[in-house]
Every structure is written in C-alpha cells, then in structure tokens.
mmCIF file of C-alpha atoms in Angstrom:
data_model
loop_
_atom_site.group_PDB
_atom_site.id
_atom_site.type_symbol
_atom_site.label_atom_id
_atom_site.label_comp_id
_atom_site.label_asym_id
_atom_site.label_seq_id
_atom_site.Cartn_x
_atom_site.Cartn_y
_atom_site.Cartn_z
ATOM 1 C CA MET A 1 107.168 81.373 81.309
ATOM 2 C CA ASP A 2 109.200 83.077 78.527
ATOM 3 C CA HIS A 3 112.872 83.111 79.649
ATOM 4 C CA LYS A 4 113.450 86.481 77.701
ATOM 5 C CA ILE A 5 110.591 88.229 79.443
ATOM 6 C CA LEU A 6 111.718 86.796 82.795
ATOM 7 C CA LEU A 7 115.241 87.984 82.433
ATOM 8 C CA ALA A 8 113.995 91.468 81.310
ATOM 9 C CA LEU A 9 111.894 91.683 84.427
ATOM 10 C CA ILE A 10 114.739 90.754 86.619
ATOM 11 C CA LYS A 11 117.089 93.236 85.004
ATOM 12 C CA LYS A 12 114.710 96.064 85.836
ATOM 13 C CA LYS A 13 115.527 95.491 89.507
ATOM 14 C CA VAL A 14 118.918 93.754 89.595
ATOM 15 C CA LYS A 15 121.874 95.708 88.346
ATOM 16 C CA ASP A 16 124.770 93.583 89.543
ATOM 17 C CA GLU A 17 126.307 91.869 86.440
ATOM 18 C CA ASP A 18 127.515 88.772 88.282
ATOM 19 C CA THR A 19 124.134 88.212 89.912
ATOM 20 C CA ILE A 20 122.445 88.608 86.391
ATOM 21 C CA TRP A 21 125.030 86.186 84.837
ATOM 22 C CA LEU A 22 124.189 83.551 87.671
ATOM 23 C CA LEU A 23 120.402 84.031 87.244
ATOM 24 C CA GLU A 24 120.720 83.732 83.431
ATOM 25 C CA GLU A 25 122.697 80.483 83.927
ATOM 26 C CA ILE A 26 119.975 79.100 86.251
ATOM 27 C CA ILE A 27 117.180 80.160 83.872
ATOM 28 C CA GLU A 28 118.740 78.876 80.814
ATOM 29 C CA SER A 29 119.429 75.520 82.393
ATOM 30 C CA PHE A 30 115.734 74.985 82.331
ATOM 31 C CA ALA A 31 115.596 73.570 78.844
ATOM 32 C CA MET A 32 112.110 72.237 79.057
ATOM 33 C CA ASN A 33 110.862 73.787 75.920
ATOM 34 C CA GLN A 34 113.661 75.783 74.375
ATOM 35 C CA ASP A 35 113.368 79.285 75.853
ATOM 36 C CA LYS A 36 110.185 78.644 77.964
ATOM 37 C CA GLY A 37 109.189 76.963 81.164
ATOM 38 C CA ILE A 38 110.537 76.354 84.577
ATOM 39 C CA PRO A 39 110.511 72.956 86.472
ATOM 40 C CA LEU A 40 108.129 72.447 89.299
ATOM 41 C CA GLY A 41 109.778 71.813 92.651
ATOM 42 C CA ASN A 42 112.894 73.784 91.883
ATOM 43 C CA LEU A 43 113.897 76.020 94.679
ATOM 44 C CA THR A 44 114.008 79.168 92.388
ATOM 45 C CA SER A 45 110.804 78.303 90.521
ATOM 46 C CA GLN A 46 108.433 79.893 93.098
ATOM 47 C CA LEU A 47 110.518 83.003 93.232
ATOM 48 C CA PHE A 48 110.737 83.386 89.438
ATOM 49 C CA ALA A 49 106.969 82.724 89.170
ATOM 50 C CA ASN A 50 106.320 85.702 91.629
ATOM 51 C CA ILE A 51 108.629 87.938 89.759
ATOM 52 C CA TYR A 52 106.950 86.992 86.588
ATOM 53 C CA LEU A 53 103.302 87.243 87.725
ATOM 54 C CA ASN A 54 104.041 90.418 89.782
ATOM 55 C CA GLU A 55 103.237 92.062 86.458
ATOM 56 C CA LEU A 56 99.783 90.614 86.536
ATOM 57 C CA ASP A 57 99.386 91.748 90.111
ATOM 58 C CA GLN A 58 100.159 95.295 89.293
ATOM 59 C CA PHE A 59 97.919 95.327 86.247
ATOM 60 C CA VAL A 60 94.943 93.886 88.288
ATOM 61 C CA LYS A 61 95.465 96.243 91.199
ATOM 62 C CA HIS A 62 96.394 99.575 89.513
ATOM 63 C CA GLU A 63 94.976 99.252 85.924
ATOM 64 C CA LEU A 64 91.813 97.298 86.637
ATOM 65 C CA LYS A 65 91.453 98.707 90.100
ATOM 66 C CA ILE A 66 90.321 95.167 91.487
ATOM 67 C CA LYS A 67 89.933 95.301 95.185
ATOM 68 C CA TYR A 68 89.512 91.728 96.201
ATOM 69 C CA TYR A 69 92.306 89.751 94.519
ATOM 70 C CA ALA A 70 94.577 86.911 95.736
ATOM 71 C CA ARG A 71 97.317 84.969 93.814
ATOM 72 C CA TYR A 72 99.547 82.093 94.803
ATOM 73 C CA THR A 73 102.012 81.306 91.884
ATOM 74 C CA ASP A 74 99.889 80.686 88.973
ATOM 75 C CA ASP A 75 96.491 80.312 90.722
ATOM 76 C CA PHE A 76 94.321 83.521 91.507
ATOM 77 C CA VAL A 77 90.915 84.470 92.711
ATOM 78 C CA ILE A 78 88.936 87.648 92.243
ATOM 79 C CA LEU A 79 85.819 88.307 94.351
ATOM 80 C CA SER A 80 82.945 90.453 93.439
ATOM 81 C CA SER A 81 79.174 90.813 94.062
ATOM 82 C CA SER A 82 78.597 91.191 90.261
ATOM 83 C CA LYS A 83 78.715 88.164 87.945
ATOM 84 C CA GLU A 84 78.778 90.441 84.938
ATOM 85 C CA TYR A 85 81.740 92.405 86.364
ATOM 86 C CA LEU A 86 83.675 89.097 86.811
ATOM 87 C CA LYS A 87 82.769 88.035 83.214
ATOM 88 C CA ASN A 88 83.859 91.425 81.882
ATOM 89 C CA LEU A 89 87.426 90.892 83.492
ATOM 90 C CA ILE A 90 88.249 87.723 81.610
ATOM 91 C CA ASN A 91 89.177 89.422 78.287
ATOM 92 C CA PRO A 92 91.226 92.131 79.570
ATOM 93 C CA ILE A 93 93.286 89.829 81.893
ATOM 94 C CA SER A 94 93.532 87.325 79.042
ATOM 95 C CA ASN A 95 94.822 89.912 76.561
ATOM 96 C CA PHE A 96 97.273 91.335 79.211
ATOM 97 C CA LEU A 97 98.800 87.816 79.912
ATOM 98 C CA ARG A 98 99.006 87.057 76.291
ATOM 99 C CA LYS A 99 100.572 90.355 75.130
ATOM 100 C CA ASN A 100 102.905 91.057 77.980
ATOM 101 C CA LEU A 101 103.852 87.674 79.464
ATOM 102 C CA SER A 102 103.168 85.214 76.666
ATOM 103 C CA LEU A 103 100.677 83.303 78.951
ATOM 104 C CA GLU A 104 97.240 81.986 78.325
ATOM 105 C CA LEU A 105 94.405 81.409 80.757
ATOM 106 C CA HIS A 106 93.534 77.768 80.952
ATOM 107 C CA PRO A 107 90.031 77.661 79.436
ATOM 108 C CA ASN A 108 88.920 74.723 81.671
ATOM 109 C CA LYS A 109 90.015 76.423 84.896
ATOM 110 C CA ILE A 110 88.150 79.718 84.636
ATOM 111 C CA GLN A 111 85.153 79.518 87.058
ATOM 112 C CA ILE A 112 82.618 81.969 88.081
ATOM 113 C CA LYS A 113 80.761 80.655 91.236
ATOM 114 C CA LYS A 114 78.678 81.918 94.008
ATOM 115 C CA LEU A 115 80.479 82.177 97.222
ATOM 116 C CA LYS A 116 78.075 79.714 98.931
ATOM 117 C CA GLN A 117 79.260 77.124 96.457
ATOM 118 C CA GLY A 118 82.819 77.428 97.798
ATOM 119 C CA ILE A 119 86.078 78.626 96.154
ATOM 120 C CA ASP A 120 88.372 75.898 95.060
ATOM 121 C CA PHE A 121 91.860 77.250 95.931
ATOM 122 C CA LEU A 122 95.095 75.769 96.679
ATOM 123 C CA GLY A 123 93.793 72.340 97.584
ATOM 124 C CA TYR A 124 90.984 73.718 99.728
ATOM 125 C CA VAL A 125 87.314 74.497 99.243
ATOM 126 C CA VAL A 126 86.811 77.943 100.864
ATOM 127 C CA LEU A 127 83.230 78.918 102.065
ATOM 128 C CA PRO A 128 82.298 82.067 103.993
ATOM 129 C CA TYR A 129 82.599 80.428 107.336
ATOM 130 C CA TYR A 130 84.218 77.225 106.646
ATOM 131 C CA LYS A 131 87.082 75.656 104.765
ATOM 132 C CA SER A 132 87.479 72.111 103.925
ATOM 133 C CA ILE A 133 90.234 69.987 102.145
ATOM 134 C CA ARG A 134 89.430 69.303 98.509
ATOM 135 C CA THR A 135 88.293 65.559 98.092
ATOM 136 C CA LYS A 136 90.895 65.039 95.444
ATOM 137 C CA THR A 137 93.548 66.256 97.650
ATOM 138 C CA LYS A 138 92.227 64.111 100.754
ATOM 139 C CA ASN A 139 92.285 61.007 98.448
ATOM 140 C CA ARG A 140 95.793 61.808 97.226
ATOM 141 C CA MET A 141 97.007 61.968 100.860
ATOM 142 C CA ILE A 142 95.454 58.655 101.778
ATOM 143 C CA LYS A 143 96.816 57.022 98.638
ATOM 144 C CA LYS A 144 100.356 58.302 99.217
ATOM 145 C CA LEU A 145 100.216 57.143 103.044
ATOM 146 C CA GLU A 146 99.032 53.730 101.962
ATOM 147 C CA LYS A 147 101.883 53.475 99.584
ATOM 148 C CA LEU A 148 104.262 54.445 102.267
ATOM 149 C CA LYS A 149 102.676 52.017 104.777
ATOM 150 C CA TRP A 150 103.029 49.108 102.155
ATOM 151 C CA GLU A 151 106.827 50.168 101.674
ATOM 152 C CA TYR A 152 107.247 50.165 105.539
ATOM 153 C CA MET A 153 105.631 46.713 105.841
ATOM 154 C CA ASN A 154 107.968 45.519 103.178
ATOM 155 C CA HIS A 155 111.026 46.948 104.848
ATOM 156 C CA LYS A 156 111.771 49.594 102.144
ATOM 157 C CA ILE A 157 111.373 52.578 104.463
ATOM 158 C CA SER A 158 111.498 53.529 108.157
ATOM 159 C CA LYS A 159 108.610 54.431 110.439
ATOM 160 C CA GLN A 160 110.124 57.792 110.438
ATOM 161 C CA GLY A 161 109.533 58.000 106.619
ATOM 162 C CA ILE A 162 105.889 57.564 107.130
ATOM 163 C CA ASN A 163 105.688 59.850 110.105
ATOM 164 C CA GLN A 164 107.285 62.805 108.240
ATOM 165 C CA SER A 165 104.723 62.618 105.534
ATOM 166 C CA LEU A 166 101.951 62.065 108.072
ATOM 167 C CA GLN A 167 102.949 65.211 109.987
ATOM 168 C CA SER A 168 103.199 67.237 106.790
ATOM 169 C CA TYR A 169 99.689 66.298 105.814
ATOM 170 C CA LEU A 170 98.296 66.882 109.251
ATOM 171 C CA GLY A 171 99.791 70.267 109.112
ATOM 172 C CA CYS A 172 97.920 71.044 105.887
ATOM 173 C CA LEU A 173 94.782 69.838 107.490
ATOM 174 C CA THR A 174 95.189 72.435 110.337
ATOM 175 C CA HIS A 175 94.278 75.123 107.828
ATOM 176 C CA SER A 176 90.868 73.667 107.280
ATOM 177 C CA ASN A 177 87.885 72.306 109.233
ATOM 178 C CA SER A 178 89.184 68.721 108.830
ATOM 179 C CA PHE A 179 89.263 67.307 112.276
ATOM 180 C CA ALA A 180 87.548 64.039 111.204
ATOM 181 C CA ILE A 181 90.007 63.306 108.289
ATOM 182 C CA SER A 182 92.964 64.292 110.650
ATOM 183 C CA GLN A 183 91.729 61.744 113.212
ATOM 184 C CA LYS A 184 91.331 59.102 110.526
ATOM 185 C CA LEU A 185 94.918 59.572 109.242
ATOM 186 C CA GLU A 186 96.365 59.493 112.802
ATOM 187 C CA ARG A 187 94.496 56.199 113.544
ATOM 188 C CA ARG A 188 95.701 54.546 110.349
ATOM 189 C CA PHE A 189 99.247 55.780 109.932
ATOM 190 C CA SER A 190 100.599 56.904 113.416
ATOM 191 C CA LYS A 191 103.531 55.225 114.927
ATOM 192 C CA ASN A 192 101.431 53.599 117.570
ATOM 193 C CA ASN A 193 99.203 52.011 114.927
ATOM 194 C CA LEU A 194 102.256 50.833 113.006
ATOM 195 C CA ASP A 195 103.718 49.224 116.096
ATOM 196 C CA LYS A 196 100.407 47.257 116.616
ATOM 197 C CA ILE A 197 100.465 46.006 113.035
ATOM 198 C CA GLU A 198 104.115 45.159 113.334
ATOM 199 C CA ASN A 199 103.561 43.109 116.571
ATOM 200 C CA SER A 200 100.378 41.460 115.600
#
C-alpha cells in the first residue's frame, strides 16, 4: 500500500488534526519499503487494508455493477455463470488498482474455475454444499502442533501453550466439514493424550 494514497483516503473521512497526526506517525513507522507497505500482524494493518481496498469495493459494486463479490483484506472472489464475463473483468480491475491504488494483481493468483471445482478462499476450499480446509492449511496446523509437542516434551513450553493453539485450530475447523481432521488433532494433541505420553 502506498502511504500517501492511504493518508489521502483517511483524510477524506477524518478531520481531527490530532487523530491525523497520530495515524501519520503510525503509517510512516512502517518503513518496509520507504513509502509503501504495512506489516502483517500489526493491529492497525487490517483496518488500513480495509480503508485502502474499500476503493476497490466501491468500484466493483458501483462502477462495474458486480453483484456477487466478496473480499477479505487483499483476497477477493467474484462469481458469475459466464466465463467470458469473468475474463473481461480482469483488465478493468487491474487498471483501476494500478492507477488509483498503485497495486498489481498477482498474475499467479488469478483463477477462473467452475464452482464444482471449489473456490480456494481464506484457507478453505468452498464448494456449493461443502467446505473443507485447504490441504496446505491442514498440513501447516499439524506441523505447528508437532513442533509445540516437541517443545513441550523438552520442557520449553507448558501444556497450556499447546492447548491454546489446538483450540484455535479446532475453532477454524468448525467453519468447514472437517470432523475427521478435528478428531485426529484432538487425539494427538489434547491434554489427555499429552498426559498419557508424559506418564508412559
């Protein structure tokens, strides 16, 4: 994100000088690439991303008149029954992002797929009547929990440390049809299982 563009968008809505000064200080502290970029994970980053990409939302809904559109931070999905219609949206959206927000669509992340193939969005694969966790996301969960389990066995973290991560992952899995993987994670990394390992 371009810091000058972001500040200009904020100033359209926020008129208080002290608030603007504070926001400028926060934004300019993100010296990742001179006057561009915000760090992932920072508490203000998601807010700034939504302010910035609200411009895209307005363009898509009011200029392009797209009915089925969803966005979360910098990931978005557009649905249509026409493949040609979707193809024809790439250039106007790309041009808008480049000219107005100094952003580029990632060429390797533009996908036009049939609904029955599933939509890869926010770590899930969404199908018409089914939603599963992405394989890469599932493997990342298991790898992270295995690392935490090793740290617990070597007295580097407490059981609570593993359980917090486990409960977080189980919460993510409740949003998909992932009963089997949820059961697998609970069997391998629950407090009861750790107690058994510890006492064996």
